[in-house]
PDB file of C-alpha atoms and ligand atoms in Angstrom:
ATOM      1  CA  UNK D   1      98.808  17.599 -47.728  1.00 94.00           C
ATOM      2  CA  UNK D   2      96.642  16.730 -44.987  1.00 98.00           C
ATOM      3  CA  UNK D   3      98.006  14.822 -42.086  1.00 98.00           C
ATOM      4  CA  UNK D   4      94.881  13.019 -40.097  1.00 98.00           C
ATOM      5  CA  UNK D   5      95.261  11.813 -36.617  1.00 98.00           C
ATOM      6  CA  UNK D   6      92.628   9.297 -36.383  1.00 98.00           C
ATOM      7  CA  UNK D   7      90.947   6.216 -34.758  1.00 97.00           C
ATOM      8  CA  UNK D   8      88.158   4.214 -36.064  1.00 97.00           C
ATOM      9  CA  UNK D   9      85.302   5.688 -34.045  1.00 97.00           C
ATOM     10  CA  UNK D  10      82.400   8.049 -35.110  1.00 98.00           C
ATOM     11  CA  UNK D  11      84.385  11.314 -34.762  1.00 98.00           C
ATOM     12  CA  UNK D  12      87.029   9.826 -36.585  1.00 98.00           C
ATOM     13  CA  UNK D  13      84.960   8.591 -39.430  1.00 98.00           C
ATOM     14  CA  UNK D  14      83.711  12.179 -40.118  1.00 98.00           C
ATOM     15  CA  UNK D  15      86.809  13.196 -41.414  1.00 98.00           C
ATOM     16  CA  UNK D  16      87.779  10.580 -43.501  1.00 98.00           C
ATOM     17  CA  UNK D  17      84.128  11.066 -45.183  1.00 98.00           C
ATOM     18  CA  UNK D  18      85.102  14.679 -45.802  1.00 98.00           C
ATOM     19  CA  UNK D  19      88.862  13.777 -47.362  1.00 98.00           C
ATOM     20  CA  UNK D  20      87.187  11.036 -49.416  1.00 98.00           C
ATOM     21  CA  UNK D  21      84.342  12.785 -50.717  1.00 98.00           C
ATOM     22  CA  UNK D  22      86.689  16.266 -51.585  1.00 98.00           C
ATOM     23  CA  UNK D  23      89.281  13.543 -52.698  1.00 98.00           C
ATOM     24  CA  UNK D  24      92.217  15.585 -50.995  1.00 98.00           C
ATOM     25  CA  UNK D  25      95.393  13.689 -50.364  1.00 97.00           C
ATOM     26  CA  UNK D  26      95.869  12.823 -46.753  1.00 98.00           C
ATOM     27  CA  UNK D  27      98.206  10.662 -44.617  1.00 98.00           C
ATOM     28  CA  UNK D  28      96.544   8.640 -41.732  1.00 98.00           C
ATOM     29  CA  UNK D  29      98.730   8.412 -38.286  1.00 98.00           C
ATOM     30  CA  UNK D  30      96.646   6.154 -36.167  1.00 97.00           C
ATOM     31  CA  UNK D  31      96.034   7.219 -32.510  1.00 97.00           C
ATOM     32  CA  UNK D  32      95.000   4.124 -30.756  1.00 95.00           C
ATOM     33  CA  UNK D  33      92.795   5.610 -28.123  1.00 95.00           C
ATOM     34  CA  UNK D  34      92.487   2.074 -26.352  1.00 92.00           C
ATOM     35  CA  UNK D  35      96.505   1.787 -25.853  1.00 92.00           C
ATOM     36  CA  UNK D  36      96.798   5.628 -24.670  1.00 94.00           C
ATOM     37  CA  UNK D  37      98.202   6.971 -27.844  1.00 96.00           C
ATOM     38  CA  UNK D  38      96.185  10.113 -27.182  1.00 96.00           C
ATOM     39  CA  UNK D  39      98.355  10.974 -23.983  1.00 96.00           C
ATOM     40  CA  UNK D  40     101.721  11.207 -26.249  1.00 97.00           C
ATOM     41  CA  UNK D  41     103.319  14.586 -25.951  1.00 97.00           C
ATOM     42  CA  UNK D  42     103.753  15.156 -29.791  1.00 97.00           C
ATOM     43  CA  UNK D  43      99.807  14.423 -30.101  1.00 98.00           C
ATOM     44  CA  UNK D  44      99.103  16.710 -27.369  1.00 98.00           C
ATOM     45  CA  UNK D  45     100.833  19.326 -29.177  1.00 97.00           C
ATOM     46  CA  UNK D  46      98.240  19.490 -31.770  1.00 97.00           C
ATOM     47  CA  UNK D  47      95.393  18.060 -29.763  1.00 98.00           C
ATOM     48  CA  UNK D  48      95.504  19.400 -26.063  1.00 97.00           C
ATOM     49  CA  UNK D  49      92.103  17.335 -25.230  1.00 97.00           C
ATOM     50  CA  UNK D  50      93.731  14.044 -25.804  1.00 97.00           C
ATOM     51  CA  UNK D  51      91.036  13.453 -28.240  1.00 97.00           C
ATOM     52  CA  UNK D  52      91.077  12.319 -31.868  1.00 97.00           C
ATOM     53  CA  UNK D  53      90.545  13.454 -34.464  1.00 98.00           C
ATOM     54  CA  UNK D  54      93.002  16.019 -35.334  1.00 98.00           C
ATOM     55  CA  UNK D  55      94.820  17.460 -38.377  1.00 98.00           C
ATOM     56  CA  UNK D  56      97.890  19.246 -39.423  1.00 98.00           C
ATOM     57  CA  UNK D  57      97.533  21.087 -42.805  1.00 98.00           C
ATOM     58  CA  UNK D  58     101.072  21.202 -44.344  1.00 98.00           C
ATOM     59  CA  UNK D  59      99.687  23.536 -47.513  1.00 97.00           C
ATOM     60  CA  UNK D  60      97.382  25.840 -45.898  1.00 98.00           C
ATOM     61  CA  UNK D  61      95.353  28.104 -48.128  1.00 95.00           C
ATOM     62  CA  UNK D  62      97.295  31.546 -48.148  1.00 93.00           C
ATOM     63  CA  UNK D  63     100.635  29.650 -47.521  1.00 96.00           C
ATOM     64  CA  UNK D  64     102.699  29.880 -44.459  1.00 98.00           C
ATOM     65  CA  UNK D  65     103.343  27.693 -41.844  1.00 98.00           C
ATOM     66  CA  UNK D  66     101.368  24.341 -41.187  1.00 98.00           C
ATOM     67  CA  UNK D  67      97.871  24.737 -39.518  1.00 98.00           C
ATOM     68  CA  UNK D  68      96.416  22.167 -36.736  1.00 98.00           C
ATOM     69  CA  UNK D  69      93.086  21.700 -35.937  1.00 98.00           C
ATOM     70  CA  UNK D  70      91.279  19.810 -33.300  1.00 98.00           C
ATOM     71  CA  UNK D  71      87.537  19.191 -32.756  1.00 98.00           C
ATOM     72  CA  UNK D  72      85.961  17.480 -35.250  1.00 98.00           C
ATOM     73  CA  UNK D  73      83.413  20.498 -36.249  1.00 98.00           C
ATOM     74  CA  UNK D  74      86.152  22.582 -36.778  1.00 98.00           C
ATOM     75  CA  UNK D  75      88.050  20.383 -38.874  1.00 98.00           C
ATOM     76  CA  UNK D  76      85.091  19.868 -41.093  1.00 98.00           C
ATOM     77  CA  UNK D  77      84.690  23.597 -41.184  1.00 98.00           C
ATOM     78  CA  UNK D  78      88.311  24.185 -42.034  1.00 98.00           C
ATOM     79  CA  UNK D  79      88.198  21.765 -44.603  1.00 98.00           C
ATOM     80  CA  UNK D  80      85.046  23.044 -46.196  1.00 98.00           C
ATOM     81  CA  UNK D  81      86.478  26.262 -46.172  1.00 98.00           C
ATOM     82  CA  UNK D  82      89.898  25.159 -47.516  1.00 98.00           C
ATOM     83  CA  UNK D  83      88.475  23.231 -50.472  1.00 98.00           C
ATOM     84  CA  UNK D  84      85.107  25.522 -50.988  1.00 98.00           C
ATOM     85  CA  UNK D  85      83.006  22.356 -50.777  1.00 98.00           C
ATOM     86  CA  UNK D  86      80.251  20.987 -48.607  1.00 98.00           C
ATOM     87  CA  UNK D  87      79.653  24.372 -46.812  1.00 98.00           C
ATOM     88  CA  UNK D  88      77.811  27.169 -48.774  1.00 98.00           C
ATOM     89  CA  UNK D  89      79.464  30.524 -49.002  1.00 97.00           C
ATOM     90  CA  UNK D  90      75.988  32.478 -48.917  1.00 98.00           C
ATOM     91  CA  UNK D  91      75.011  33.571 -45.404  1.00 98.00           C
ATOM     92  CA  UNK D  92      71.742  31.986 -45.016  1.00 98.00           C
ATOM     93  CA  UNK D  93      72.681  28.695 -46.469  1.00 98.00           C
ATOM     94  CA  UNK D  94      76.064  28.568 -44.499  1.00 98.00           C
ATOM     95  CA  UNK D  95      74.003  29.425 -41.298  1.00 98.00           C
ATOM     96  CA  UNK D  96      71.881  26.598 -41.807  1.00 98.00           C
ATOM     97  CA  UNK D  97      74.570  23.956 -42.303  1.00 98.00           C
ATOM     98  CA  UNK D  98      76.373  25.406 -39.099  1.00 98.00           C
ATOM     99  CA  UNK D  99      73.536  25.210 -36.788  1.00 98.00           C
ATOM    100  CA  UNK D 100      73.110  21.463 -37.688  1.00 98.00           C
ATOM    101  CA  UNK D 101      76.430  20.705 -37.571  1.00 98.00           C
ATOM    102  CA  UNK D 102      76.748  22.391 -34.180  1.00 98.00           C
ATOM    103  CA  UNK D 103      73.620  20.455 -33.364  1.00 98.00           C
ATOM    104  CA  UNK D 104      75.351  17.362 -33.692  1.00 98.00           C
ATOM    105  CA  UNK D 105      78.724  18.444 -31.989  1.00 98.00           C
ATOM    106  CA  UNK D 106      76.505  19.968 -28.699  1.00 98.00           C
ATOM    107  CA  UNK D 107      73.691  17.274 -28.831  1.00 98.00           C
ATOM    108  CA  UNK D 108      73.845  14.275 -30.972  1.00 98.00           C
ATOM    109  CA  UNK D 109      77.394  13.243 -30.499  1.00 98.00           C
ATOM    110  CA  UNK D 110      77.657  13.876 -26.610  1.00 98.00           C
ATOM    111  CA  UNK D 111      74.226  12.250 -25.790  1.00 98.00           C
ATOM    112  CA  UNK D 112      74.666   9.312 -27.858  1.00 98.00           C
ATOM    113  CA  UNK D 113      78.333   9.076 -26.421  1.00 97.00           C
ATOM    114  CA  UNK D 114      76.642   8.863 -22.709  1.00 97.00           C
ATOM    115  CA  UNK D 115      74.285   6.446 -24.246  1.00 98.00           C
ATOM    116  CA  UNK D 116      77.048   4.172 -25.367  1.00 96.00           C
ATOM    117  CA  UNK D 117      78.830   4.682 -22.061  1.00 95.00           C
ATOM    118  CA  UNK D 118      76.017   3.724 -19.489  1.00 96.00           C
ATOM    119  CA  UNK D 119      74.109   1.071 -21.922  1.00 96.00           C
ATOM    120  CA  UNK D 120      77.558  -0.604 -23.165  1.00 93.00           C
ATOM    121  CA  UNK D 121      80.615   0.143 -20.911  1.00 91.00           C
ATOM    122  CA  UNK D 122      79.222   1.204 -17.325  1.00 92.00           C
ATOM    123  CA  UNK D 123      80.854  -1.228 -14.995  1.00 89.00           C
ATOM    124  CA  UNK D 124      77.339  -1.251 -13.191  1.00 93.00           C
ATOM    125  CA  UNK D 125      73.950  -1.212 -14.464  1.00 95.00           C
ATOM    126  CA  UNK D 126      72.418   2.244 -13.881  1.00 97.00           C
ATOM    127  CA  UNK D 127      68.825   2.109 -15.191  1.00 97.00           C
ATOM    128  CA  UNK D 128      68.361   6.035 -14.622  1.00 98.00           C
ATOM    129  CA  UNK D 129      71.398   6.905 -16.650  1.00 98.00           C
ATOM    130  CA  UNK D 130      70.525   4.389 -19.302  1.00 98.00           C
ATOM    131  CA  UNK D 131      66.947   5.565 -19.742  1.00 98.00           C
ATOM    132  CA  UNK D 132      68.057   9.315 -19.618  1.00 98.00           C
ATOM    133  CA  UNK D 133      70.534   8.597 -22.478  1.00 98.00           C
ATOM    134  CA  UNK D 134      68.338   6.399 -24.459  1.00 98.00           C
ATOM    135  CA  UNK D 135      65.399   8.699 -24.190  1.00 98.00           C
ATOM    136  CA  UNK D 136      67.690  11.986 -25.308  1.00 98.00           C
ATOM    137  CA  UNK D 137      68.982   9.635 -28.205  1.00 98.00           C
ATOM    138  CA  UNK D 138      65.385   8.864 -29.192  1.00 98.00           C
ATOM    139  CA  UNK D 139      64.448  12.444 -28.841  1.00 98.00           C
ATOM    140  CA  UNK D 140      67.246  13.590 -30.876  1.00 98.00           C
ATOM    141  CA  UNK D 141      66.531  11.246 -33.670  1.00 98.00           C
ATOM    142  CA  UNK D 142      62.933  12.495 -33.881  1.00 98.00           C
ATOM    143  CA  UNK D 143      64.357  15.904 -34.468  1.00 98.00           C
ATOM    144  CA  UNK D 144      66.448  14.676 -37.300  1.00 98.00           C
ATOM    145  CA  UNK D 145      63.583  12.569 -38.903  1.00 98.00           C
ATOM    146  CA  UNK D 146      61.297  15.525 -38.933  1.00 98.00           C
ATOM    147  CA  UNK D 147      63.939  17.727 -40.394  1.00 98.00           C
ATOM    148  CA  UNK D 148      64.236  15.063 -43.106  1.00 98.00           C
ATOM    149  CA  UNK D 149      60.717  14.743 -43.899  1.00 98.00           C
ATOM    150  CA  UNK D 150      60.808  17.261 -46.926  1.00 98.00           C
ATOM    151  CA  UNK D 151      64.443  17.606 -48.127  1.00 98.00           C
ATOM    152  CA  UNK D 152      66.924  15.169 -49.209  1.00 98.00           C
ATOM    153  CA  UNK D 153      70.032  16.355 -46.529  1.00 98.00           C
ATOM    154  CA  UNK D 154      69.869  18.067 -43.040  1.00 98.00           C
ATOM    155  CA  UNK D 155      70.690  21.479 -44.842  1.00 98.00           C
ATOM    156  CA  UNK D 156      70.514  22.156 -48.611  1.00 92.00           C
ATOM    157  CA  UNK D 157      72.868  19.907 -50.533  1.00 97.00           C
ATOM    158  CA  UNK D 158      74.875  17.021 -48.951  1.00 98.00           C
ATOM    159  CA  UNK D 159      77.157  18.736 -46.649  1.00 98.00           C
ATOM    160  CA  UNK D 160      79.355  18.957 -43.587  1.00 98.00           C
ATOM    161  CA  UNK D 161      76.383  18.484 -41.217  1.00 98.00           C
ATOM    162  CA  UNK D 162      75.490  15.367 -42.861  1.00 98.00           C
ATOM    163  CA  UNK D 163      78.946  14.145 -42.601  1.00 98.00           C
ATOM    164  CA  UNK D 164      79.370  15.008 -38.763  1.00 98.00           C
ATOM    165  CA  UNK D 165      75.632  13.398 -38.085  1.00 98.00           C
ATOM    166  CA  UNK D 166      75.943  10.058 -39.973  1.00 98.00           C
ATOM    167  CA  UNK D 167      78.671   8.034 -38.104  1.00 98.00           C
ATOM    168  CA  UNK D 168      76.879   8.770 -34.843  1.00 98.00           C
ATOM    169  CA  UNK D 169      73.740   6.978 -36.452  1.00 98.00           C
ATOM    170  CA  UNK D 170      75.703   4.254 -37.847  1.00 98.00           C
ATOM    171  CA  UNK D 171      75.694   2.230 -34.135  1.00 98.00           C
ATOM    172  CA  UNK D 172      71.637   2.976 -33.826  1.00 98.00           C
ATOM    173  CA  UNK D 173      71.184  -0.845 -32.519  1.00 98.00           C
ATOM    174  CA  UNK D 174      73.664  -0.319 -30.101  1.00 97.00           C
ATOM    175  CA  UNK D 175      71.915   2.939 -28.707  1.00 98.00           C
ATOM    176  CA  UNK D 176      68.698   1.103 -28.587  1.00 98.00           C
ATOM    177  CA  UNK D 177      67.059   3.086 -31.780  1.00 98.00           C
ATOM    178  CA  UNK D 178      64.718   1.334 -34.248  1.00 98.00           C
ATOM    179  CA  UNK D 179      65.227   3.317 -37.523  1.00 98.00           C
ATOM    180  CA  UNK D 180      61.890   1.600 -38.618  1.00 98.00           C
ATOM    181  CA  UNK D 181      60.182   4.340 -36.533  1.00 98.00           C
ATOM    182  CA  UNK D 182      61.854   6.944 -38.258  1.00 98.00           C
ATOM    183  CA  UNK D 183      61.397   6.561 -41.925  1.00 98.00           C
ATOM    184  CA  UNK D 184      62.888   9.738 -43.254  1.00 98.00           C
ATOM    185  CA  UNK D 185      66.106   9.084 -41.235  1.00 98.00           C
ATOM    186  CA  UNK D 186      66.123   5.905 -42.453  1.00 98.00           C
ATOM    187  CA  UNK D 187      66.042   6.974 -45.928  1.00 98.00           C
ATOM    188  CA  UNK D 188      68.703   9.212 -45.316  1.00 98.00           C
ATOM    189  CA  UNK D 189      71.026   7.006 -43.624  1.00 98.00           C
ATOM    190  CA  UNK D 190      71.051   4.401 -46.575  1.00 98.00           C
ATOM    191  CA  UNK D 191      71.625   7.128 -48.909  1.00 98.00           C
ATOM    192  CA  UNK D 192      74.612   8.182 -47.440  1.00 98.00           C
ATOM    193  CA  UNK D 193      75.869   4.660 -46.560  1.00 98.00           C
ATOM    194  CA  UNK D 194      75.793   3.916 -50.200  1.00 98.00           C
ATOM    195  CA  UNK D 195      77.967   6.933 -51.248  1.00 98.00           C
ATOM    196  CA  UNK D 196      81.141   5.736 -52.663  1.00 98.00           C
ATOM    197  CA  UNK D 197      83.200   8.176 -50.722  1.00 98.00           C
ATOM    198  CA  UNK D 198      81.523   7.171 -47.625  1.00 98.00           C
ATOM    199  CA  UNK D 199      82.302   3.293 -48.321  1.00 98.00           C
ATOM    200  CA  UNK D 200      85.820   4.465 -48.993  1.00 98.00           C
ATOM    201  CA  UNK D 201      85.999   6.160 -45.457  1.00 98.00           C
ATOM    202  CA  UNK D 202      84.781   3.089 -43.633  1.00 98.00           C
ATOM    203  CA  UNK D 203      87.057   1.008 -45.602  1.00 98.00           C
ATOM    204  CA  UNK D 204      90.336   2.908 -44.078  1.00 98.00           C
ATOM    205  CA  UNK D 205      88.924   1.989 -40.762  1.00 97.00           C
ATOM    206  CA  UNK D 206      88.618  -1.637 -41.517  1.00 96.00           C
ATOM    207  CA  UNK D 207      92.129  -1.534 -42.592  1.00 96.00           C
ATOM    208  CA  UNK D 208      93.556  -0.053 -39.590  1.00 96.00           C
ATOM    209  CA  UNK D 209      91.366  -1.768 -36.841  1.00 90.00           C
ATOM    210  CA  UNK D 210      88.116  -3.995 -36.687  1.00 85.00           C
ATOM    211  CA  UNK D 211      87.966  -4.588 -33.059  1.00 84.00           C
ATOM    212  CA  UNK D 212      85.923  -2.672 -30.521  1.00 82.00           C
ATOM    213  CA  UNK D 213      87.987   0.265 -28.982  1.00 82.00           C
ATOM    214  CA  UNK D 214      86.290   0.111 -25.504  1.00 79.00           C
ATOM    215  CA  UNK D 215      86.966  -3.590 -24.467  1.00 80.00           C
ATOM    216  CA  UNK D 216      89.727  -5.186 -21.742  1.00 81.00           C
ATOM    217  CA  UNK D 217      92.475  -3.015 -20.525  1.00 80.00           C
ATOM    218  CA  UNK D 218      91.350  -0.037 -22.826  1.00 82.00           C
ATOM    219  CA  UNK D 219      88.463   0.651 -20.404  1.00 83.00           C
ATOM    220  CA  UNK D 220      90.880   1.700 -17.789  1.00 82.00           C
ATOM    221  CA  UNK D 221      92.513   3.926 -20.107  1.00 84.00           C
ATOM    222  CA  UNK D 222      89.546   5.474 -21.504  1.00 87.00           C
ATOM    223  CA  UNK D 223      87.064   5.713 -18.261  1.00 85.00           C
ATOM    224  CA  UNK D 224      87.856   7.520 -15.167  1.00 83.00           C
ATOM    225  CA  UNK D 225      90.106  10.243 -16.830  1.00 84.00           C
ATOM    226  CA  UNK D 226      90.656  13.144 -14.537  1.00 91.00           C
ATOM    227  CA  UNK D 227      93.003  16.384 -14.797  1.00 90.00           C
ATOM    228  CA  UNK D 228      96.715  15.567 -14.746  1.00 81.00           C
TER     229      UNK D 228
HETATM  230  N1  GSH K 301      84.251  16.894 -29.240  1.00 56.60           N
HETATM  231  C1  GSH K 301      85.297  16.001 -29.630  1.00 56.60           C
HETATM  232  C2  GSH K 301      84.961  14.909 -29.345  1.00 56.60           C
HETATM  233  C3  GSH K 301      86.176  13.808 -29.632  1.00 56.60           C
HETATM  234  C4  GSH K 301      86.179  12.322 -28.918  1.00 56.60           C
HETATM  235  O1  GSH K 301      85.599  12.216 -27.991  1.00 56.60           O
HETATM  236  N2  GSH K 301      87.153  11.555 -29.452  1.00 56.60           N
HETATM  237  C5  GSH K 301      86.936  10.185 -28.805  1.00 56.60           C
HETATM  238  C6  GSH K 301      87.060   9.164 -29.780  1.00 56.60           C
HETATM  239  S1  GSH K 301      85.322   9.253 -30.690  1.00 56.60           S
HETATM  240  C7  GSH K 301      88.471  10.059 -28.065  1.00 56.60           C
HETATM  241  O2  GSH K 301      89.379  10.489 -28.880  1.00 56.60           O
HETATM  242  N3  GSH K 301      88.563   9.652 -26.929  1.00 56.60           N
HETATM  243  C8  GSH K 301      89.785   9.231 -26.100  1.00 56.60           C
HETATM  244  C9  GSH K 301      89.589   9.297 -24.843  1.00 56.60           C
HETATM  245  O3  GSH K 301      88.344   9.151 -24.489  1.00 56.60           O
HETATM  246  O4  GSH K 301      90.852   9.394 -24.294  1.00 56.60           O
HETATM  247  C10 GSH K 301      85.563  16.125 -31.556  1.00 56.60           C
HETATM  248  O5  GSH K 301      84.246  15.920 -31.884  1.00 56.60           O
HETATM  249  O6  GSH K 301      86.517  16.055 -31.988  1.00 56.60           O
END
């Protein structure tokens, strides 16, 4: 069984997308990051970075003690290796998939995250920061659009790279991006959106929380964290 420590945010959706697609049984443990659940000692034991998502696999491949994993990219890679799905074994295909997974982890995720921060949540309007992250998000959308010009998915068949990227495109309007200017990305986006497993993954989120996470008192939990 996979124990999933989760909240209804893009990095959380990546993992429900995988679990639903692979039809792996899992239990959801909601970690309400707006309430500060990510600082509970029991959560920090498996996710020392006080961020969701994290998993505990109580039945790891090869047996033995449960394995816990944090960082969404590492979780997707772990689950792909466990199931043998959505990450090819052959070296070239695997490398191609992983480089797009890490493109999301090191590029699109952090840049779009800063875009969300400065465009939607910052207590003051800082045009330089807003422009920088909206432009960088736009550049990354352009890279993805070009990549998708002559292929159905970012790396071969539907893979953990697509699962990592998709939830960060869902809020494209709030990121001040226009999908009409990225026709290949738009086609890919709607194709993934209509996958039954993706619909099920987002339905899981709707059962747990439909409110925006970064509102009211949650802002003082989520913004301005320093080492403790
Ligand atoms: N690189 C991490 C980022 C995880 C992350 O930023 N999670 C956010 C929600 S999407 C979170 O838990 N935030 C809690 C906080 O800021 O305290 C991953 O991909 O797992």
